[in-house]
Coordinates of C-alpha atoms in Angstrom, one line a residue:
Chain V
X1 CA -54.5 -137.3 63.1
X2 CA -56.8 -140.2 62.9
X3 CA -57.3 -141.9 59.3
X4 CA -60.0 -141.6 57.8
X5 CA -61.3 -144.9 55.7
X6 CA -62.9 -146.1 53.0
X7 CA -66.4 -147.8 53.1
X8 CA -64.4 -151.3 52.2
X9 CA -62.4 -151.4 55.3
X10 CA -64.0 -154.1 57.1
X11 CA -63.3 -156.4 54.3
X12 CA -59.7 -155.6 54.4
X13 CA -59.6 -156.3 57.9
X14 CA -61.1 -159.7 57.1
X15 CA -58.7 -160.4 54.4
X16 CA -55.8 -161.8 54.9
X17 CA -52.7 -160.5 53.3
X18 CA -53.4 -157.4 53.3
X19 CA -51.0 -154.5 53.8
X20 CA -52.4 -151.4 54.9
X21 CA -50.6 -147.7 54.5
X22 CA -51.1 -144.0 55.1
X23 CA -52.4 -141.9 51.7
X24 CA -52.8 -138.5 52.2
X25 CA -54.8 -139.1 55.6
X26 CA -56.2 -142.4 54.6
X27 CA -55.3 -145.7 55.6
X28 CA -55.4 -148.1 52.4
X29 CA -54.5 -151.0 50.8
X30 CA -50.7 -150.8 49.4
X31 CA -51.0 -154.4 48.4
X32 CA -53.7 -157.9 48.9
X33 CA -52.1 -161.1 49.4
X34 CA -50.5 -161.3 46.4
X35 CA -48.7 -158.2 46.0
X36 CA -47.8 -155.3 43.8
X37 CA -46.2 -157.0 40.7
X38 CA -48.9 -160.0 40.3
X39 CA -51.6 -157.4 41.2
X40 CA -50.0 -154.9 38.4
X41 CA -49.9 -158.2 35.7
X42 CA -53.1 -158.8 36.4
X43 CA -54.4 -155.1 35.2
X44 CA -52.3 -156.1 32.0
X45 CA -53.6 -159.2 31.4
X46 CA -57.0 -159.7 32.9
X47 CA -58.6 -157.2 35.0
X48 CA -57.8 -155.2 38.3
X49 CA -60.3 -154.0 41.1
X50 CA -59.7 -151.0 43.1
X51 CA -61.1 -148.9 46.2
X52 CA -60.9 -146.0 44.9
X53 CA -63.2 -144.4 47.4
X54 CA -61.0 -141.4 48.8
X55 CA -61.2 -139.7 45.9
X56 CA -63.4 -137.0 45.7
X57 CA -66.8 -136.3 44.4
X58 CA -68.1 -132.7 44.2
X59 CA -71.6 -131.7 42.3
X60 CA -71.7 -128.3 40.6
X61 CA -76.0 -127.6 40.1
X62 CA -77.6 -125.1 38.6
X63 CA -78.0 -122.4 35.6
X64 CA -74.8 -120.8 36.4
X65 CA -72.8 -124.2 36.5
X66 CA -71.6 -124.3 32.7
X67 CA -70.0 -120.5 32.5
X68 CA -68.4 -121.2 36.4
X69 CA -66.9 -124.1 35.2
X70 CA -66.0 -122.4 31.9
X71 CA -63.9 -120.0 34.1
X72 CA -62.1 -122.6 36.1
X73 CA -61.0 -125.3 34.2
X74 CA -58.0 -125.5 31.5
X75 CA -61.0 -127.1 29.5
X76 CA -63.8 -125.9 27.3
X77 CA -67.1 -128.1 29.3
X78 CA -69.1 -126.9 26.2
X79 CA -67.3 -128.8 24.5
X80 CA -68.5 -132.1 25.8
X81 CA -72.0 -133.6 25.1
X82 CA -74.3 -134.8 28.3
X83 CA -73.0 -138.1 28.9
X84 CA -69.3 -137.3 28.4
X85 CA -66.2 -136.8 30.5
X86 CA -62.8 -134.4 30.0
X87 CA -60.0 -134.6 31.8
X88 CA -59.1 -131.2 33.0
X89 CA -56.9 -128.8 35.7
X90 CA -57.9 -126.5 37.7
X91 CA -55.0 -123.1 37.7
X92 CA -54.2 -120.8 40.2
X93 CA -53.6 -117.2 38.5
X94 CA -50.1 -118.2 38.4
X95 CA -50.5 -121.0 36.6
X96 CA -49.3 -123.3 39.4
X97 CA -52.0 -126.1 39.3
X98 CA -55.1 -126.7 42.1
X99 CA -55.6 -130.1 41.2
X100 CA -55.9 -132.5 38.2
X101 CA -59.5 -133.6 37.7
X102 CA -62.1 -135.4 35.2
X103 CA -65.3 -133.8 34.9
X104 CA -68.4 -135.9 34.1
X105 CA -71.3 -133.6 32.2
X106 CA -74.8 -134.8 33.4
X107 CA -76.4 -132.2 31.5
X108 CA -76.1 -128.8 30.6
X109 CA -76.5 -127.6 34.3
X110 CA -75.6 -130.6 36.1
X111 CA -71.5 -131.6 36.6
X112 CA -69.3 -134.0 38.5
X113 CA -66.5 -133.2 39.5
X114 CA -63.8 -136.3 40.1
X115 CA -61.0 -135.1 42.6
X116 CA -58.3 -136.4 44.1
X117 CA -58.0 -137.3 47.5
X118 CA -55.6 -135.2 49.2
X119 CA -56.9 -132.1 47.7
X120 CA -60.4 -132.2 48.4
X121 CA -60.6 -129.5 51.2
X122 CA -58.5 -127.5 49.3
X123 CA -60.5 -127.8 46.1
X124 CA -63.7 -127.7 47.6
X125 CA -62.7 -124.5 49.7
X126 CA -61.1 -123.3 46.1
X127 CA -64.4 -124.3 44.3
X128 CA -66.8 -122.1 46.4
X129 CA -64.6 -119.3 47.9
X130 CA -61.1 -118.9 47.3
X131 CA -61.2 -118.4 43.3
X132 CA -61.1 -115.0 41.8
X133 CA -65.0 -115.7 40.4
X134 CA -66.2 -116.3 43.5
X135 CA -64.2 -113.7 45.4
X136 CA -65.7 -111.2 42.4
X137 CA -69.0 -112.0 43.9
X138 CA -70.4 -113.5 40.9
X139 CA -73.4 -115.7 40.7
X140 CA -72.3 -119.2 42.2
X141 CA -74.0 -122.4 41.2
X142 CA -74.6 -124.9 44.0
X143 CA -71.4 -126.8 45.2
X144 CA -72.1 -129.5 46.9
X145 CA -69.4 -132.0 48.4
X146 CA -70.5 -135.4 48.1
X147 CA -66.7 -137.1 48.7
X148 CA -68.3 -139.0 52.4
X149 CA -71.7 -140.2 51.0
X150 CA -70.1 -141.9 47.6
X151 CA -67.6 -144.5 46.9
X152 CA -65.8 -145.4 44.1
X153 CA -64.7 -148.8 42.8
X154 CA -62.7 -149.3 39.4
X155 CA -62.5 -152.3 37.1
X156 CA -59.3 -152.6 35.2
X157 CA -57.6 -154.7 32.6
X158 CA -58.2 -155.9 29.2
X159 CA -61.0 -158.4 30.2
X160 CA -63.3 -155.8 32.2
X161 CA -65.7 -155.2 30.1
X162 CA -67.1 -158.9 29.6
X163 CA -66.2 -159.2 33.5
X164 CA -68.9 -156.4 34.1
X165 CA -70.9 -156.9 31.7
X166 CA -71.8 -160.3 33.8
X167 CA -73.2 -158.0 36.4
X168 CA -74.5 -154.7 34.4
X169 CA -74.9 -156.0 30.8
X170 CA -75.1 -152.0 29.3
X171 CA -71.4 -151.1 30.1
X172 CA -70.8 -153.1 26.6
X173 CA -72.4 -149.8 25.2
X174 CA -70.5 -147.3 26.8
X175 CA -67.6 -146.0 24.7
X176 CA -64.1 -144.5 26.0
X177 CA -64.7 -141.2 28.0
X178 CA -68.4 -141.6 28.7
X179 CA -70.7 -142.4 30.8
X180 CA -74.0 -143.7 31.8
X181 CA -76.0 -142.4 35.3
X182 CA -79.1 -144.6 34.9
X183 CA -77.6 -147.9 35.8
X184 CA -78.9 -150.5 39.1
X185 CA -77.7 -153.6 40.0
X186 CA -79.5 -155.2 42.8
X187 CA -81.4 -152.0 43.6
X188 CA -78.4 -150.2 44.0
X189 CA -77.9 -147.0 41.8
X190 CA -74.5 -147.4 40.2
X191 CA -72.7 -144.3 37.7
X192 CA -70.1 -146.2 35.3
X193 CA -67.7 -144.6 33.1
X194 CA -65.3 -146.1 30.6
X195 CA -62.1 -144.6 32.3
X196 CA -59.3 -145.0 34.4
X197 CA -55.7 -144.1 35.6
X198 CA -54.1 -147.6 34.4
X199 CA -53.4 -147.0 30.7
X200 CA -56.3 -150.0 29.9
X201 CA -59.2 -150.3 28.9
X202 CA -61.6 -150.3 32.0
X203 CA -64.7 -148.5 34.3
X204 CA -64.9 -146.7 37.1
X205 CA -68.0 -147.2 39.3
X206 CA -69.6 -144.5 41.5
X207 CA -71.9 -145.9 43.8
X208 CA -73.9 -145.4 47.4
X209 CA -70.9 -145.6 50.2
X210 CA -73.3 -148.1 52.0
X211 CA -73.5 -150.2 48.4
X212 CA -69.7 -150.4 48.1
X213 CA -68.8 -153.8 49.8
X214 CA -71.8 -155.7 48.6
X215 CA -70.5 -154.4 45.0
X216 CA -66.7 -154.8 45.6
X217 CA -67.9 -158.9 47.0
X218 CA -69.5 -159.2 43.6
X219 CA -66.7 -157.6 41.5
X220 CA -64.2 -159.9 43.5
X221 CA -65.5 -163.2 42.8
X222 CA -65.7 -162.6 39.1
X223 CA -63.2 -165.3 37.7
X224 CA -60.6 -163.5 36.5
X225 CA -60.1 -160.6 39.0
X226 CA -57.4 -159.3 40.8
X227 CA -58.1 -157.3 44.0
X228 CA -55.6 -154.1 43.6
X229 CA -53.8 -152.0 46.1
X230 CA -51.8 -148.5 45.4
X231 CA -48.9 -150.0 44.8
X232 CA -49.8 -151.5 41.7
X233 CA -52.2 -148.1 40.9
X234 CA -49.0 -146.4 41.1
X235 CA -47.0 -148.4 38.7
X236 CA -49.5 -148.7 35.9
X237 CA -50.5 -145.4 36.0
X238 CA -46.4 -144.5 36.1
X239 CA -46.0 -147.4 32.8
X240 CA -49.3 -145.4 30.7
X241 CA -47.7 -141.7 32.0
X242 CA -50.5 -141.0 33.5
X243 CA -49.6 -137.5 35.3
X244 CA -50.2 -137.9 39.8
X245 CA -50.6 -134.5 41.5
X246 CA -47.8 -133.1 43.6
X247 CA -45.3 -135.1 41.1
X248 CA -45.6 -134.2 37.8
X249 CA -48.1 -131.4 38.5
X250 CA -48.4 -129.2 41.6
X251 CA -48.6 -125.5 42.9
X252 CA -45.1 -124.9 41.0
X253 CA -45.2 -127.3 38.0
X254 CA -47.8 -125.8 35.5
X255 CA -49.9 -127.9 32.9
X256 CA -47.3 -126.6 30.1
X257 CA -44.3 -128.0 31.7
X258 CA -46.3 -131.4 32.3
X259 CA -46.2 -131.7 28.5
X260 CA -50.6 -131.8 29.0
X261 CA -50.5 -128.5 26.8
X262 CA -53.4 -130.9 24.8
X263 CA -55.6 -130.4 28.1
X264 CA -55.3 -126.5 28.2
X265 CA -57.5 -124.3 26.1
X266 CA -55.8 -121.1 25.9
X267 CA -58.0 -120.3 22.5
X268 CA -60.7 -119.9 25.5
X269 CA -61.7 -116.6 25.9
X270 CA -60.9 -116.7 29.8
X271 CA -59.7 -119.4 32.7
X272 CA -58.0 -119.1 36.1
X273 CA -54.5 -119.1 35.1
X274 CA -54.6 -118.3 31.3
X275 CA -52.9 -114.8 31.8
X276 CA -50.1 -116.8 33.4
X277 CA -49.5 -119.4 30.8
X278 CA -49.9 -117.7 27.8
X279 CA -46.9 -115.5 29.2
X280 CA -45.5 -119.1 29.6
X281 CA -45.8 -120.4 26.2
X282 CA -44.4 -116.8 24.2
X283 CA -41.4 -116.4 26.6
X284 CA -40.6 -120.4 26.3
X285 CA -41.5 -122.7 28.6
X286 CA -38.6 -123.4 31.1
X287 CA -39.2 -127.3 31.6
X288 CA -40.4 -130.5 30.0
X289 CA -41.8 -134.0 31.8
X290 CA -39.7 -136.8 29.9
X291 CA -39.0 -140.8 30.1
X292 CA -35.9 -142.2 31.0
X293 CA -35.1 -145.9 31.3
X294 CA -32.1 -146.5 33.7
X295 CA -28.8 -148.5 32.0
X296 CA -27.0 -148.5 35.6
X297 CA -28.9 -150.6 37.8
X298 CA -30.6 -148.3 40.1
X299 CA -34.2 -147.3 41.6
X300 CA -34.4 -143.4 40.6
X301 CA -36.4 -142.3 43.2
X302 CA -38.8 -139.1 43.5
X303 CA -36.8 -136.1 44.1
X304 CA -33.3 -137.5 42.8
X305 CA -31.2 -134.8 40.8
X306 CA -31.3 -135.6 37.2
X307 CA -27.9 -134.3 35.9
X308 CA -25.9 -133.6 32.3
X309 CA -22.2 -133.3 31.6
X310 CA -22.1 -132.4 35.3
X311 CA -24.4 -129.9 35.7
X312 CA -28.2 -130.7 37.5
X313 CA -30.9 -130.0 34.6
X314 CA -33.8 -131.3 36.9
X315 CA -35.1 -133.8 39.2
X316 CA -37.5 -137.1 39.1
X317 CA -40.6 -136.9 39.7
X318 CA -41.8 -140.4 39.9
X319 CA -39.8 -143.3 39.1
X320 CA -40.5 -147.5 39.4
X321 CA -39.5 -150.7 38.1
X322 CA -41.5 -151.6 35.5
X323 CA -43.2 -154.6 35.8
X324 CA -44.3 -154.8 31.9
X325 CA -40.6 -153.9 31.3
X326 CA -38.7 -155.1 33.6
X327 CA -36.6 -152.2 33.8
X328 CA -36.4 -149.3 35.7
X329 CA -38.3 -145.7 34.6
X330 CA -38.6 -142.4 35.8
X331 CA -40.2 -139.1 35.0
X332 CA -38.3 -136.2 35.1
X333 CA -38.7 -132.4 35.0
X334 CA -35.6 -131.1 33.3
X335 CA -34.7 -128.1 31.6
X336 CA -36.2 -127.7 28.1
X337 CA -33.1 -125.9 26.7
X338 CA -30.8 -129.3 26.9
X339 CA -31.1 -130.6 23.4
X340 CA -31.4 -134.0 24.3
X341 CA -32.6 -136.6 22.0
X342 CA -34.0 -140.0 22.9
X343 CA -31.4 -142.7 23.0
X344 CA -29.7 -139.9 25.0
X345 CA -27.2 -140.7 27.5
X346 CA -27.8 -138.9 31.0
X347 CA -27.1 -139.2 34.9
X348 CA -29.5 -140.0 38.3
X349 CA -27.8 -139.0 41.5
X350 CA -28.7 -141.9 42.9
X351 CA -28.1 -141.5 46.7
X352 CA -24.7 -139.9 45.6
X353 CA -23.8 -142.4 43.1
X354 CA -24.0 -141.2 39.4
X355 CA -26.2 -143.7 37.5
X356 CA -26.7 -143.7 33.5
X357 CA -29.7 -143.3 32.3
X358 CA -31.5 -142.8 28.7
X359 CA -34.2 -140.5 27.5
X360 CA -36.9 -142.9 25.6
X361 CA -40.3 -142.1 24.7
X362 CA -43.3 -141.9 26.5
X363 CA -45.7 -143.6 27.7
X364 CA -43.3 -146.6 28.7
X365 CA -46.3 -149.2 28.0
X366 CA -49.3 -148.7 25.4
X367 CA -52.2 -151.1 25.2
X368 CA -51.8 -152.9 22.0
X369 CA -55.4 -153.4 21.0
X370 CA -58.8 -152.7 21.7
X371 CA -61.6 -150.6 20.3
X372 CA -60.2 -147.3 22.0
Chain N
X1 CA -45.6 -165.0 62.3
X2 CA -42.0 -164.5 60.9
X3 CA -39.0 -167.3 60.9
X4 CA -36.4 -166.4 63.3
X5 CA -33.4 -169.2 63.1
X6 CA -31.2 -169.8 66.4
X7 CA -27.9 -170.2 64.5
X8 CA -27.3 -167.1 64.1
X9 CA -27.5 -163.0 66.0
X10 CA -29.6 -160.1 65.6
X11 CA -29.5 -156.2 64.9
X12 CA -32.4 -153.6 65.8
X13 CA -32.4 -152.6 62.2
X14 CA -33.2 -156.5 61.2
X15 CA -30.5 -157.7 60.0
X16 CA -29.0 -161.4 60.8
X17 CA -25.4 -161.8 61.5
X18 CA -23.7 -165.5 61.4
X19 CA -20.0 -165.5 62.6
X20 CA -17.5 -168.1 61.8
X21 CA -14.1 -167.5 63.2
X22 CA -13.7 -164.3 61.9
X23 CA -16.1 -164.1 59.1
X24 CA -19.5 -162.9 59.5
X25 CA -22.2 -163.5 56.9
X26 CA -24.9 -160.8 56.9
X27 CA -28.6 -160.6 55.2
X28 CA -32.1 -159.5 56.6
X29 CA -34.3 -160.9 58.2
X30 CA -37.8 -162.4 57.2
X31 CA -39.2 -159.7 59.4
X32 CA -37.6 -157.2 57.3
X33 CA -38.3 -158.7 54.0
X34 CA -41.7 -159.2 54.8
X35 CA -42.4 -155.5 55.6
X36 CA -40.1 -154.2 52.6
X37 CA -42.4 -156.2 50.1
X38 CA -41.1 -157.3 46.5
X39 CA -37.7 -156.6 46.7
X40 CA -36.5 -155.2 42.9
X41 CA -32.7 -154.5 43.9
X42 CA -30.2 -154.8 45.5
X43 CA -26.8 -152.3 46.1
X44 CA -23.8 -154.6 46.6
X45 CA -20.8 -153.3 48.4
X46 CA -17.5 -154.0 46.5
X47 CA -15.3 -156.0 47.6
X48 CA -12.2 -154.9 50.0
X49 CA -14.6 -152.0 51.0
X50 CA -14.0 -151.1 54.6
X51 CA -16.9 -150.2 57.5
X52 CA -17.2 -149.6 61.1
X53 CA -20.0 -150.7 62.7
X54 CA -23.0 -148.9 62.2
X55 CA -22.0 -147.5 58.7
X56 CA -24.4 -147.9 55.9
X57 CA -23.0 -150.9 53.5
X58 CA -25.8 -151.7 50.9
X59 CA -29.5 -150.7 50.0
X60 CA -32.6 -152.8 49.3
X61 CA -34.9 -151.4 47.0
X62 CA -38.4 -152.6 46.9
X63 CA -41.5 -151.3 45.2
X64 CA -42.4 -149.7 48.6
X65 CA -39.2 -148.5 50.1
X66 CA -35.7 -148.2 50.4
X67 CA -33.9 -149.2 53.1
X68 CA -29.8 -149.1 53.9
X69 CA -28.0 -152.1 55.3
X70 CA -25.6 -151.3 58.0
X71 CA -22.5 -153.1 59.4
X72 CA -23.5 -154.7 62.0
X73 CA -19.7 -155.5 63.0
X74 CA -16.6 -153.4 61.7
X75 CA -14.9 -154.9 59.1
X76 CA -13.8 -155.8 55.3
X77 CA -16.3 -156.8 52.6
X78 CA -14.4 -160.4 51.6
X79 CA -17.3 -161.6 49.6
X80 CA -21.1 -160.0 47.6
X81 CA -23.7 -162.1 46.9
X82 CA -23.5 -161.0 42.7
X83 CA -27.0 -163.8 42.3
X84 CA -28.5 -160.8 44.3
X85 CA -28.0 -158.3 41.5
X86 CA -30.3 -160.4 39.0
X87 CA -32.7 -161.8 41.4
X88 CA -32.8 -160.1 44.1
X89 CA -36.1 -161.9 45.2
X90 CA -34.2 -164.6 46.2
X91 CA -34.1 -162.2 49.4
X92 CA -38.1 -162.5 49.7
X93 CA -37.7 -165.8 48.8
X94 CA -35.0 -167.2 51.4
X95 CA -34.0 -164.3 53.6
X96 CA -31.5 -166.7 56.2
X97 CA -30.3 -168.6 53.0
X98 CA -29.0 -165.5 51.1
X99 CA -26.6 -163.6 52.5
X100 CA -25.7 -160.3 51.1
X101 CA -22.2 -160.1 52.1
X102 CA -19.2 -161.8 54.2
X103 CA -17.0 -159.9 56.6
X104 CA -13.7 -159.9 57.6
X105 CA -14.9 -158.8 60.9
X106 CA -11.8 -156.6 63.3
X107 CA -13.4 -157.5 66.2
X108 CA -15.1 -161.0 66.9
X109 CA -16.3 -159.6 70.6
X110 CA -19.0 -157.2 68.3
X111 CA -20.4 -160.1 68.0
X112 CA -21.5 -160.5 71.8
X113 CA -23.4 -156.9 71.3
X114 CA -26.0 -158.6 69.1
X115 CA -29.2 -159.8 70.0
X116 CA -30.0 -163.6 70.3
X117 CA -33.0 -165.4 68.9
X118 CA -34.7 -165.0 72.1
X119 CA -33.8 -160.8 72.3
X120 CA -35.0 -160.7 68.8
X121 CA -38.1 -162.6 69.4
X122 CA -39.1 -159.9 72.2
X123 CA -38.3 -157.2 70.3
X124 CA -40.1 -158.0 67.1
X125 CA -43.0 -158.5 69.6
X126 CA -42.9 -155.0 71.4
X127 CA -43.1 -153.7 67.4
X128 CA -46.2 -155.3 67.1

């Protein structure tokens, strides 16, 4: 299969240092010249850009849009104002999840949908067809895919916002979880949310694919920024918890068992999936998402068997070295009936070797300040 | 363009091999550090552990990847590189000047098997 690109390619080509990698079908940066653990210090010191381009963009128009929404997502959307964003899932009817997503509300019949990359046929397809609504032949609101004509940048790190505001003085005025639609810099249109998958504070940028290298040149000569690859998304988003679908959630990890219980609505009179979960939640859900930090030296690896007095109670789901830490961290699905209290001793089987572990808290890293 | 040093042999799976009498020092190579990226850790062999050639002896860890060292000669582990354990950059660093372990090797001829700076050379090309 040929692999599909981002709008910022060319600059990558043209820059040296750059290692490129397959992500679900695309080829991107893994690292810039600097690599992953200068690139993640710089998100947690100054402030982190990022193509974050293949993720997907999907409108939902129209007078239907609010109540279609209403029926999909583990969220109430009338429960944001115009301007705001929620964080959401989408549910199959077994509760298994679609695909982890942050809706932006335009206005009342007007809402962006935020995707990610390797599920946007599936969500899209899901979206228009393959839902029970839909199949019910309901009233649809207009789906439109707009994933090929828009890219995505994101400014991260403690500094961003007087970074930005350099460029697109408003963002000062944009609080946590909102956005504003209105905004042009050098007669390009440009969306900008407070938000982000780095556990800072930060933006994210929606803009013209065609507008996206003359913004990322501007973004990148900002004193102070660090160009960002995936490696470094994946660690701070691993440090702040953030969940990454087909780890922590997927078809056969539901919401509840990601410990994002906070992000379902099950007061809500009806979503994809409800039936399903609330069966969860009375009959005990069967597994939790937890922190360890490893005492054995040791990289626990995705997929490794997490094990107790000799007997497997789960597996990792992502795991790193922390570069804020400097130790290694993992997230584990394990069995909910283990009784395990942090400080707790337990076992990685790492590549047949038993390794110690302990259950801590999570996140691993929290922001220390800042108006958020 | 990465350093390959003439003092020493060469195995498809980048590792370099220096023999001395009948010890060999192994590490990787800059190729292979290069493409691992920031090496984290490093999985030491113990001591008096025993390989043929070919079998799996340590793993690097790096943000990216993992990837097993194997023997490039049958032998004894006579000596780990412990500085590896608490920097293991030192691999990014200096890959020729940082051996990750010394063999007692049981055969010397292995040696012969390995590819010189010149094989190596053309075969890191044909990868490119």
């Amino acid at each position: 299969m040929e692999l599909k690109h981002t709008p910022l390619f060319e600059i990558y080509r043209d820059t040296a240092g750059v290692q490129l990698a397959e992500f679900h079908g695309w080829e991107l940066p893994i690292h810039f010249a600097s690599g992953i653990i200068p690139e993640h210090h710089g998100v947690r010191t100054s402030a982190g850009l990022f193509d974050v381009s293949h993720m997907g963009e999907i409108l939902v128009d129209g007078e239907q849009a609010e109540g279609y929404l209403q029926q999909l997502l583990t969220t109430s959307v009338t429960a944001i104002k115009s301007g705001e964003i929620c964080y959401t899932l989408m549910c199959y009817q077994n509760g298994g999840v679609v695909d982890d997503l942050m809706v932006y509300k335009i206005s009342d019949t007007r809402y962006l949908l935020v995707v990610n990359a390797g599920n946007i046929d599936k969500d899209v397809d899901w979206i228009m067809r393959d839902n029970p609504i839909a199949q019910s032949g309901a009233p649809m609101p207009d789906i439109r895919n707009q994933s090929d004509a828009w890219a995505q940048l994101a400014l991260q790190g403690p500094k961003s916002e007087e970074l930005l505001a350099q460029l697109v003085p408003e963002v000062r005025d944009i609080p946590f979880f909102t956005f504003r639609d209105d905004l042009l810099l050098q007669d390009m249109p440009l969306l900008i949310s407070r938000s982000g998958y780095t556990g800072e504070d930060g933006f994210e940028i929606y803009l013209n694919a065609e507008d996206a290298p003359d913004m990322w040149r501007l973004l990148a000569e900002l004193p102070g920024v660090q160009p960002c690859g995936l490696g470094a998304r994946d660690t701070l988003r691993l440090e702040a918890k953030l969940p990454l679908y087909g780890h922590e959630i997927s078809e056969s990890i539901t919401p509840l068992e990601a410990n994002l219980g906070t992000f379902v609505d099950l007061d809500k009179h009806y979503f994809v999936g409800r039936e399903a979960l609330v069966k969860q939640q009375q009959q005990g859900i069967p597994r939790s998402l937890r922190g360890v930090e490893m005492i054995d030296s040791g990289f626990p690896r995705d997929g490794y068997r997490v094990v107790l007095d000799g007997r497997d109670i789960g597996y990792v789901t992502s795991g790193t070295k922390s570069p804020t830490l400097g130790s290694f961290i993992a997230l584990v699905l394990i069995d909910r009936g283990t009784g395990l209290k942090f400080g707790d001793e337990l076992h990685i089987d790492i590549r047949g070797k038993l390794k110690a572990a302990r259950l801590v808290r999570t996140p691993f890293y929290k922001k220390q300040t800042g108006r958020n | 363009m990465s350093e390959i040093r003439d003092d020493v042999r060469y195995t498809e799976n980048h590792e370099w091999v220096q023999l001395d009498g009948t010890t060999a020092k192994v590490g990787i190579t800059d190729y292979a550090q290069d493409s691992l990226g920031e090496i984290v850790y490093v999985e030491l062999p113990e001591v008096e552990d025993q390989f043929s050639q070919g079998d799996e002896v340590a793993s690097i860890e790096s943000v990216k990847a993992a990837a097993p060292v194997y023997a490039p000669m049958g032998g004894r582990i006579v000596r780990v590189n412990k500085k590896l354990e608490d920097s293991p950059e030192l691999l990014n660093e200096a890959p020729f000047k940082n051996p990750i372990y010394t063999l007692e090797v049981d055969d010397p001829d292995e040696y012969a098997e390995l590819m010189d700076s010149d094989a190596y050379a053309d075969f890191l090309k044909e990868r490119e």
